[in-house]
Short mmCIF file of C-alpha atoms in Angstrom, two decimals:
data_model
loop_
_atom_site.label_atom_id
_atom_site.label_comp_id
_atom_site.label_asym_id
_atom_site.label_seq_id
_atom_site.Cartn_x
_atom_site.Cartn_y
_atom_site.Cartn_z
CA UNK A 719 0.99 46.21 39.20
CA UNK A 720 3.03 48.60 37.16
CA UNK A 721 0.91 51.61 35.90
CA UNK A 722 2.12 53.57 32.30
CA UNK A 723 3.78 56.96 32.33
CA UNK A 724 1.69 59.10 29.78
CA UNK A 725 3.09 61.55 27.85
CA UNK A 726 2.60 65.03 28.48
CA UNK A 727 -0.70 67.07 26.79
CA UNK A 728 -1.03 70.69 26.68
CA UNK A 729 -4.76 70.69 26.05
CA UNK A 730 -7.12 68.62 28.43
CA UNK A 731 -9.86 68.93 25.66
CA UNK A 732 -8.07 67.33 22.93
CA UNK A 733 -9.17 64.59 21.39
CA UNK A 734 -5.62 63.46 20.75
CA UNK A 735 -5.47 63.90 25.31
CA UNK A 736 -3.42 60.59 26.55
CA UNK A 737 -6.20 59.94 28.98
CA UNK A 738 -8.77 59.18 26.10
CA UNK A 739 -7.77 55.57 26.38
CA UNK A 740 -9.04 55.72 29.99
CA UNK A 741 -12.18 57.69 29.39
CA UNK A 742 -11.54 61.14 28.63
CA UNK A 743 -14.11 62.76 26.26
CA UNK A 744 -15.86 65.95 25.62
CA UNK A 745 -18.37 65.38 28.51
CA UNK A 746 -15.25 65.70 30.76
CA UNK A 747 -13.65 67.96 28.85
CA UNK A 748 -16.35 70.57 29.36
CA UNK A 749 -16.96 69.76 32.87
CA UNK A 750 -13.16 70.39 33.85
CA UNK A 751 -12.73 73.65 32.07
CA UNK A 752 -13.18 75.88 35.69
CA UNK A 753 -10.50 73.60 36.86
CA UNK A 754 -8.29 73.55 33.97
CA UNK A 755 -8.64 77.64 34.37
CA UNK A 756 -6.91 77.30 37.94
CA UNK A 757 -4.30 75.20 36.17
CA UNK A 758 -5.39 71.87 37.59
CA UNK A 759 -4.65 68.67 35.88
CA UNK A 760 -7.38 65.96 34.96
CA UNK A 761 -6.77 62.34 35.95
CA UNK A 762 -8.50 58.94 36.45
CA UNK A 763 -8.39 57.03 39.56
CA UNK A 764 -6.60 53.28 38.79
CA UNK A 765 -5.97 52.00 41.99
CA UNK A 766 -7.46 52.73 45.51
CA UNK A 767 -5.45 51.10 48.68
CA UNK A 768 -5.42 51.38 52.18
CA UNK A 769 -6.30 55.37 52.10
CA UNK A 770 -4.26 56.12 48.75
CA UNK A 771 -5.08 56.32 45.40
CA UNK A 772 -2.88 55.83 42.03
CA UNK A 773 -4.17 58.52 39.77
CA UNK A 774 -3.31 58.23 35.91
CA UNK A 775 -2.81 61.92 34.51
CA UNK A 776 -0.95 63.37 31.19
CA UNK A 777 1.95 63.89 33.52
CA UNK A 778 2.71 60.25 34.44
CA UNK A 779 0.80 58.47 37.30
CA UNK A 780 1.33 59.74 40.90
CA UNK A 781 0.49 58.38 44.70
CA UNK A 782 -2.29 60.62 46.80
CA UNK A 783 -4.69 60.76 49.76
CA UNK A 784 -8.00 59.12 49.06
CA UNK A 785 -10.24 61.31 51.72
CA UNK A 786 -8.71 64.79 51.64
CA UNK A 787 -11.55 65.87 49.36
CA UNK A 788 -14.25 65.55 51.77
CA UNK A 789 -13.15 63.37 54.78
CA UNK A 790 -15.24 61.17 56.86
CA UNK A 791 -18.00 61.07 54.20
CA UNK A 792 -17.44 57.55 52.70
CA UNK A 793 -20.14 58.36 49.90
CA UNK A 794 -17.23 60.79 48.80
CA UNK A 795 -14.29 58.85 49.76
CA UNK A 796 -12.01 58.43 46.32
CA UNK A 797 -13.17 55.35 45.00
CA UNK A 798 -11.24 53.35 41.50
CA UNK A 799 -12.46 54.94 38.29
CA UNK A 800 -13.65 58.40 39.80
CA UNK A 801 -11.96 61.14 37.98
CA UNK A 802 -10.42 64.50 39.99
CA UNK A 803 -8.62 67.06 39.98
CA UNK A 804 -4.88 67.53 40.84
CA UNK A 805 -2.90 70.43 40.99
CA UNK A 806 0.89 69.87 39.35
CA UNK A 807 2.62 72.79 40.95
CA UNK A 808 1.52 72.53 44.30
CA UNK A 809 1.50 69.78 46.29
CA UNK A 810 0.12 66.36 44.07
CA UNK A 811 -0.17 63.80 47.20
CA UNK A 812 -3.54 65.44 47.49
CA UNK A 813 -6.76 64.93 45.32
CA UNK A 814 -8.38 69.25 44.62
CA UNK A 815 -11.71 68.23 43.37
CA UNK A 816 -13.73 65.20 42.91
CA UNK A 817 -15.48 65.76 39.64
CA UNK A 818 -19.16 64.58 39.62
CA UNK A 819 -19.75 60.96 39.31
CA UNK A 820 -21.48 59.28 35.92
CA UNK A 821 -22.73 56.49 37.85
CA UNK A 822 -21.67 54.99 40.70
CA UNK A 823 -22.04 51.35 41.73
CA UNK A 824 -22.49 51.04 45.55
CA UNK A 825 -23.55 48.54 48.66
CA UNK A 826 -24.21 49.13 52.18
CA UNK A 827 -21.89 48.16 54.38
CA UNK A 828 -21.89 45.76 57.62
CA UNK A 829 -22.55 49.20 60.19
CA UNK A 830 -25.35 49.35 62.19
CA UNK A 831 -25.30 52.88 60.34
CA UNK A 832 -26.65 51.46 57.17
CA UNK A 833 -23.87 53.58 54.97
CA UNK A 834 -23.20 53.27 51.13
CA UNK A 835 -19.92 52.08 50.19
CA UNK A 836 -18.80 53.07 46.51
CA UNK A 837 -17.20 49.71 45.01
CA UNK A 838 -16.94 51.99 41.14
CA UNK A 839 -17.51 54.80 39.72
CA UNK A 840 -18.20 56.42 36.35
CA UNK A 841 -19.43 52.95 34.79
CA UNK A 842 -21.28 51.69 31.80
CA UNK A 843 -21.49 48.06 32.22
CA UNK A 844 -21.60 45.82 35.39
CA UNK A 845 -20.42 42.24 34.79
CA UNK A 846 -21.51 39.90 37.14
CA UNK A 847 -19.43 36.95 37.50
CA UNK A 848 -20.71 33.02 38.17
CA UNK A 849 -18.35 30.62 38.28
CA UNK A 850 -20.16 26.92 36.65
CA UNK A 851 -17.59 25.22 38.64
CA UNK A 852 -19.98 25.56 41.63
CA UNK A 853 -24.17 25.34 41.54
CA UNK A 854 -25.48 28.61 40.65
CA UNK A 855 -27.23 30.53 42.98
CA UNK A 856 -30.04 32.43 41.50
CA UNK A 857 -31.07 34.92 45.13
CA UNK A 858 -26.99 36.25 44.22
CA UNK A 859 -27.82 36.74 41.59
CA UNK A 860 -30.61 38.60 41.20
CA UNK A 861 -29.20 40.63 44.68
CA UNK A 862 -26.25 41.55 42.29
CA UNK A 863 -28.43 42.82 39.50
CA UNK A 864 -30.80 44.64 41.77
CA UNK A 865 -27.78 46.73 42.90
CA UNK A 866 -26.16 46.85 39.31
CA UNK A 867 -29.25 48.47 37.82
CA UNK A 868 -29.64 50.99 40.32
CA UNK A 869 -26.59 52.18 39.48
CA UNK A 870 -27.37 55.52 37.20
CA UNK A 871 -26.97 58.99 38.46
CA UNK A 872 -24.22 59.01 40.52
CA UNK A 873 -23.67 62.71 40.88
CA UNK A 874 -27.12 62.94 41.71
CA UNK A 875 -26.87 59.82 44.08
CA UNK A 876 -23.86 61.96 45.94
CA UNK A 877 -25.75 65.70 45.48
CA UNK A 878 -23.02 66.99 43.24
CA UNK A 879 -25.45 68.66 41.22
CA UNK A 880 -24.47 67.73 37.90
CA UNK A 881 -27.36 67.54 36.14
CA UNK A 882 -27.24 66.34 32.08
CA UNK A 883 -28.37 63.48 30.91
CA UNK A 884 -29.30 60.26 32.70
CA UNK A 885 -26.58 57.86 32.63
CA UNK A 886 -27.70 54.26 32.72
CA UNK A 887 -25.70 51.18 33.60
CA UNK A 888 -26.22 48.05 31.70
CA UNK A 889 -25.63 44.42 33.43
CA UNK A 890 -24.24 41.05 31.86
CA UNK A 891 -24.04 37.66 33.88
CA UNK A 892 -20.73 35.52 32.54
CA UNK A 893 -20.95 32.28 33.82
CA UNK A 894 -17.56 31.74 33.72
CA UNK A 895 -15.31 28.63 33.66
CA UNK A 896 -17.55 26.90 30.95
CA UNK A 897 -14.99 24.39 30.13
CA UNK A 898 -15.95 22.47 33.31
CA UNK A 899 -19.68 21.94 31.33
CA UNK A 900 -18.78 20.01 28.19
CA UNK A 901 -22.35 19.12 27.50
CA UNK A 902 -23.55 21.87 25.11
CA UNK A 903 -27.25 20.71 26.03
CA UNK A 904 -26.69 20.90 29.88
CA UNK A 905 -24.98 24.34 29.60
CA UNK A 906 -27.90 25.86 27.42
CA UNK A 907 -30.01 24.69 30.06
CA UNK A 908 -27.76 26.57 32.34
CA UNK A 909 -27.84 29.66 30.15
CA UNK A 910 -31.66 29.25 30.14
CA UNK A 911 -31.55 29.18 34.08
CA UNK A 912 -30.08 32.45 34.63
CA UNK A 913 -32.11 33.92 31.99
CA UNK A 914 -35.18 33.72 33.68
CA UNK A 915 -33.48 35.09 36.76
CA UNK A 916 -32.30 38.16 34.64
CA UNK A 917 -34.90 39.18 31.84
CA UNK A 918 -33.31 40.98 29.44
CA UNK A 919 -29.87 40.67 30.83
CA UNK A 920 -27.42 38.89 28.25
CA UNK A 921 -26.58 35.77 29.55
CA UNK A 922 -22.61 34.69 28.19
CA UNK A 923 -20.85 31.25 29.06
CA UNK A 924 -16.74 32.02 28.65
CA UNK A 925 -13.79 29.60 29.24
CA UNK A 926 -10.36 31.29 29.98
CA UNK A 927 -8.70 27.83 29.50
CA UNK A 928 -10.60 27.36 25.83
CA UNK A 929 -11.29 30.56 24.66
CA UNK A 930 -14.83 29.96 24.42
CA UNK A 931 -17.17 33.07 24.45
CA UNK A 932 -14.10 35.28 25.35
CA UNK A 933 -14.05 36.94 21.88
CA UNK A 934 -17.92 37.60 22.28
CA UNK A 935 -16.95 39.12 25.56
CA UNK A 936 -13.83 41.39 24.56
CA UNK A 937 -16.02 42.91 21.75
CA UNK A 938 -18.93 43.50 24.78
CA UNK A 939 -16.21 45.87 26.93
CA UNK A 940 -14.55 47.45 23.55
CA UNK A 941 -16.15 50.97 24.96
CA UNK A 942 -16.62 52.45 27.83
CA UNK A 943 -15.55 51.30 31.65
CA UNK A 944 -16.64 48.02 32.43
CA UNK A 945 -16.71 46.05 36.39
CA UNK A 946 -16.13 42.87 37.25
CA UNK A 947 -18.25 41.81 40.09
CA UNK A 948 -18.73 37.91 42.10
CA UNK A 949 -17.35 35.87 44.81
CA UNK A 950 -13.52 34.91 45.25
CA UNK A 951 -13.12 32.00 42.85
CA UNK A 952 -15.34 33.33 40.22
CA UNK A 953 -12.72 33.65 37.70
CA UNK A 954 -12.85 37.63 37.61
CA UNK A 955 -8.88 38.10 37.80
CA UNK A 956 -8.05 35.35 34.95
CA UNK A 957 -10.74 36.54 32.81
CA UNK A 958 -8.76 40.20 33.07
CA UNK A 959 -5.35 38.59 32.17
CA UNK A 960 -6.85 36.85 29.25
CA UNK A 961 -8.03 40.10 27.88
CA UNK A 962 -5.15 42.00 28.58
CA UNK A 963 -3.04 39.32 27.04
CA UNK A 964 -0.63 39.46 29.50
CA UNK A 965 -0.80 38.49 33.76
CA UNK A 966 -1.38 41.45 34.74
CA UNK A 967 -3.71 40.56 38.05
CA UNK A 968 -2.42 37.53 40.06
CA UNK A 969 -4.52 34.46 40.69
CA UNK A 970 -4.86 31.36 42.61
CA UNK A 971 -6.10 28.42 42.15
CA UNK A 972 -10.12 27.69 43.65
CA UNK A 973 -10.48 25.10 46.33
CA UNK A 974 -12.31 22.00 44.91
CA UNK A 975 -14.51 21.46 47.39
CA UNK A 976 -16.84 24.35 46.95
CA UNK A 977 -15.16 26.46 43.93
CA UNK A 978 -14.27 28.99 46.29
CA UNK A 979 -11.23 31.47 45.65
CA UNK A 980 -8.77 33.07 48.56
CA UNK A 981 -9.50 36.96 47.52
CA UNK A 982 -5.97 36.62 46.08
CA UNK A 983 -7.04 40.53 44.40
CA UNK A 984 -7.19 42.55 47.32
CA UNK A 985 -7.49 46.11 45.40
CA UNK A 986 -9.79 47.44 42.90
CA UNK A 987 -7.63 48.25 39.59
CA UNK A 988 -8.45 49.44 36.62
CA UNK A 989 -7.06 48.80 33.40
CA UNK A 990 -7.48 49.84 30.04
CA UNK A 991 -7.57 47.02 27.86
CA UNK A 992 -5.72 46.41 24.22
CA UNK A 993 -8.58 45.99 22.13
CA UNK A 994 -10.26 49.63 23.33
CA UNK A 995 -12.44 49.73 26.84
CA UNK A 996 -11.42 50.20 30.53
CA UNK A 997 -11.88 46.99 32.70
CA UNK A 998 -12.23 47.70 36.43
CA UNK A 999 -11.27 44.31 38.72
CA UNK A 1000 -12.83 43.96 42.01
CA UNK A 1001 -12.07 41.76 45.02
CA UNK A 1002 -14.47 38.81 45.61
CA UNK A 1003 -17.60 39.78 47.47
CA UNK A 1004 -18.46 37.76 50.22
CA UNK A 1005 -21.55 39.72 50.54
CA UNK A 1006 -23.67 42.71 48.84
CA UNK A 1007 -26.00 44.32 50.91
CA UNK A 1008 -28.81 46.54 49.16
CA UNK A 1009 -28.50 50.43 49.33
CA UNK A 1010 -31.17 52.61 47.53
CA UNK A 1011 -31.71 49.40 45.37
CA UNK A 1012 -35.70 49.76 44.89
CA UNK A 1013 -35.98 50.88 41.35
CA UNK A 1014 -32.85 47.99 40.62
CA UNK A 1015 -35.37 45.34 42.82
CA UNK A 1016 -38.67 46.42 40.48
CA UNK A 1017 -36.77 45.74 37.09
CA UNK A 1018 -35.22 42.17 37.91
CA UNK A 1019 -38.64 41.43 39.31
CA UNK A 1020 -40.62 43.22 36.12
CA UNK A 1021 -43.11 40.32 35.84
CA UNK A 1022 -44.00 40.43 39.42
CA UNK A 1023 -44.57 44.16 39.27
CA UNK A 1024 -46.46 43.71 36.24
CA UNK A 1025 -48.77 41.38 37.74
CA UNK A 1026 -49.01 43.43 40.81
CA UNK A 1027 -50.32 45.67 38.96
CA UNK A 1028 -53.74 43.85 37.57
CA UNK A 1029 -54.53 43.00 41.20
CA UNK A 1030 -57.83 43.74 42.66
CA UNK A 1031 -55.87 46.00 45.37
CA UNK A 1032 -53.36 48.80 44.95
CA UNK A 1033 -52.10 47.99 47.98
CA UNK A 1034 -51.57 44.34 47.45
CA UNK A 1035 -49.16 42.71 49.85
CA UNK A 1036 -49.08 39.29 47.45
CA UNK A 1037 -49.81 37.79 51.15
CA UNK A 1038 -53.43 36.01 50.98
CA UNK A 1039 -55.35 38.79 49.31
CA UNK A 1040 -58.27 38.19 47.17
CA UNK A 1041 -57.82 38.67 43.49
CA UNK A 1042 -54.23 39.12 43.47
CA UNK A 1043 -52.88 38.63 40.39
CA UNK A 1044 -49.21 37.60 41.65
CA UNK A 1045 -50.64 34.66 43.95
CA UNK A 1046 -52.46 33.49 41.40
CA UNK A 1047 -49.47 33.58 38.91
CA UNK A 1048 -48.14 31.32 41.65
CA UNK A 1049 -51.06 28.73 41.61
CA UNK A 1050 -50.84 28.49 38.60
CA UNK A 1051 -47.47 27.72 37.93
CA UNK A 1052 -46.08 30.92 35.87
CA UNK A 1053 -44.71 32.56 38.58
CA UNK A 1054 -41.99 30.51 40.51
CA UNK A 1055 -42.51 30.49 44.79
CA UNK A 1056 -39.06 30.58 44.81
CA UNK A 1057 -38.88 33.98 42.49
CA UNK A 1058 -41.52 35.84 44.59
CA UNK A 1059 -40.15 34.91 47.60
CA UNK A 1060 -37.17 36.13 46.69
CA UNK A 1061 -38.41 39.07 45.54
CA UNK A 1062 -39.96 39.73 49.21
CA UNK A 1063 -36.44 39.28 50.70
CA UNK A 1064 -34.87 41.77 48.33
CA UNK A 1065 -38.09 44.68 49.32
CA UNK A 1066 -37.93 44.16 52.64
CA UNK A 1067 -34.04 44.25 52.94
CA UNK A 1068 -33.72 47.94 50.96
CA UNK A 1069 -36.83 49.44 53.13
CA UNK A 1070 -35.07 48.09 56.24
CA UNK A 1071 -31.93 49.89 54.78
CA UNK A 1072 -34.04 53.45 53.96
CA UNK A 1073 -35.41 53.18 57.31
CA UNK A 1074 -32.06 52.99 59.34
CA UNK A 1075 -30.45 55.93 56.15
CA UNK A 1076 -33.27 58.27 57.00
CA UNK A 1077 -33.36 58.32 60.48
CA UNK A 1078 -29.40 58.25 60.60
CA UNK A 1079 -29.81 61.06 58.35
CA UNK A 1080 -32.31 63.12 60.47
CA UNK A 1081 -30.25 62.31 63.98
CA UNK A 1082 -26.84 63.53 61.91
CA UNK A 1083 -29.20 67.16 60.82
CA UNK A 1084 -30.50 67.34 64.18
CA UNK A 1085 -26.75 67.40 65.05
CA UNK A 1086 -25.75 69.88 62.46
CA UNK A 1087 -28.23 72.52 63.98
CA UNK A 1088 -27.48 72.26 67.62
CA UNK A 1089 -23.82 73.04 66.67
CA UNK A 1090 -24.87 75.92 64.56
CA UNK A 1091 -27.65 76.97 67.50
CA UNK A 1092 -24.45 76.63 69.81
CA UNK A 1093 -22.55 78.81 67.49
CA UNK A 1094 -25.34 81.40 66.78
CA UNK A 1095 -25.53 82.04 70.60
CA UNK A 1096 -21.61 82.06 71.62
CA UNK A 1097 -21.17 84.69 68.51
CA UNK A 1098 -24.12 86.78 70.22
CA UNK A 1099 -22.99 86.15 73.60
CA UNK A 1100 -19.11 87.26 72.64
CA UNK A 1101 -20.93 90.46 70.43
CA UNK A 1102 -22.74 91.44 73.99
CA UNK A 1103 -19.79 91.38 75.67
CA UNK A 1104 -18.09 93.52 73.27
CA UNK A 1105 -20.42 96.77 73.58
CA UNK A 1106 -20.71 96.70 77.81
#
């Protein structure tokens, strides 16, 4: 993919700054003043692979290291759509300063060390992608909108100390590849599906092949950085050429059998899109596992927590307790089994995940002050020896 070379800007504040199209407003501007004091240079990160980065800056776009800001800390790896710091007169292979993160979309990864990995950063909008060439599958669903509406406060999330104003991420579901439903009926039905599974969410049926709902969708990602999230095959890549106008992101075709795509994007890119907005394209997912989803979990699942909370027990498991409200929602056929059950899967998976963070987190402080202890006592030890 061939990145732009951006003219040059003397002022980072400007509004008239090249990097606007990719983000840049006052909010940064202010934040980056210290660094733009040290003669640093702003830029946005377009492209993360294989322990690089391509960084976008006024100065053209250049190649660096993606962990030389804090290394082994994969919360603070460089991640696709952070924005940093580079210096132009030294030495620009390497990243100065991470600047705080917005928001910050992440999932914990396969490690028995139950670590976050950052899939985006600085976000507004999470759009989940669900391919209608395939049957929908309402638990990925709502496991991909528990983890897209916990995604505010990523400088808090990473303690950068930001502070300001809450940012808040807002999810759509596009079941894509509507052309392969020509039954207006059946794929209102199918609309009215995921709705239920996402109250609240907007719900938007698109076809790359006819144009249908794609206009509706361009206007959507007009502002602010937008990412594309779903399985290989989902249609994520085409949808970004058909914005862009142009085939930008290569694809390949799905297998028929299950609608299931090869992961022919392999990177996370971002691009910034004709019609005003930044569009951030992901790899397929084969998986997402939770990380510090609980407050994401409670607002997919607001009618079960708002029937929790009129049962006779504050404490109510929803097991076989008497007078609880979300049983008898159940019974009586307002609540779907399948919904609350699903809803247990989702709370038990992100405590299981806190459980192993914490304790991973006191065994890695219990480290930290046996090496200082060790310190503290050779420094004494070598002082001793000094005044015999």
């Amino acid at each position: 993919m061939s990145l732009p070379v951006l003219p040059s800007s003397s002022s980072p504040s400007a509004a008239s700054h090249p990097l606007v199209p990719y983000g840049w407003d006052a909010d940064l501007a202010a934040v980056f003043a210290p660094y733009a004091e040290r003669g640093l240079l702003p830029g946005r990160v377009v492209r993360v692979d294989r322990g690089r980065c391509d960084v976008v800056t006024a100065h053209g776009t250049l190649s660096a290291d993606t962990a030389f800001v804090v290394p082994r800390d994969p919360m603070r790896i460089v991640c696709t759509g952070d924005w940093v710091a580079v210096d132009p007169d030294g030495d620009p292979r390497f990243v100065r300063t991470l600047l705080p993160r917005r928001t910050a979309f992440v999932r914990s990864t396969s490690s028995q060390r139950s670590e976050g990995q950052v899939l985006a950063t600085n976000i507004d909008r999470v759009v989940i992608c669900a391919s209608l060439a395939v049957e929908l599958d309402p638990g990925r669903l709502e496991r991909f909108l528990a983890l897209a509406m916990s995604s505010t406060d990523g400088a808090a999330l990473l303690g950068d100390g930001a502070g300001g104003r809450r940012h808040e991420v807002h999810p759509i579901v596009l079941l894509t590849k509507a052309d392969l439903v020509p039954d207006a009926t059946t794929l209102s039905h199918l609309v009215q599906d995921v709705e239920r599974v996402a109250p609240g969410v907007r719900v938007l049926p698109v076809s790359s092949v006819t144009g249908e709902g794609v206009d509706d969708f361009r206007a959507v990602v007009a502002d602010g950085t937008s990412v594309l999230l779903g399985i290989s095959g989902a249609g994520k890549s085409t949808l970004a050429n058909t914005l862009l106008g142009r085939p930008a992101m290569e694809v390949r075709a799905a297998r028929d059998v299950d609608g299931k795509g090869r992961h022919t994007t392999t990177t996370r890119n971002l691009l910034v899109l004709p019609g005003g907005g930044v569009l951030i394209d992901t790899p397929g997912l084969r998986g997402v596992g939770l990380y510090d989803a609980g407050a994401g979990v409670g607002q997919v699942f607001s009618e079960i927590e708002e029937l929790a909370a009129r049962c006779r027990f504050h404490d109510c498991a929803h097991e076989a307790e008497p007078g609880c409200a979300v049983l008898g929602a159940v019974e009586d056929g307002t609540l779907a089994e399948r919904r609350l059950d699903s809803y247990r899967k989702l709370l038990r998976e992100n405590r299981r995940i806190e459980a192993r963070s914490d304790a991973r987190l006191r065994s890695e402080t219990l480290r930290e002050w046996k090496r200082r202890g060790a310190e503290g006592k050779a420094a004494a030890k070598a002082k001793r020896g000094r005044f015999r």
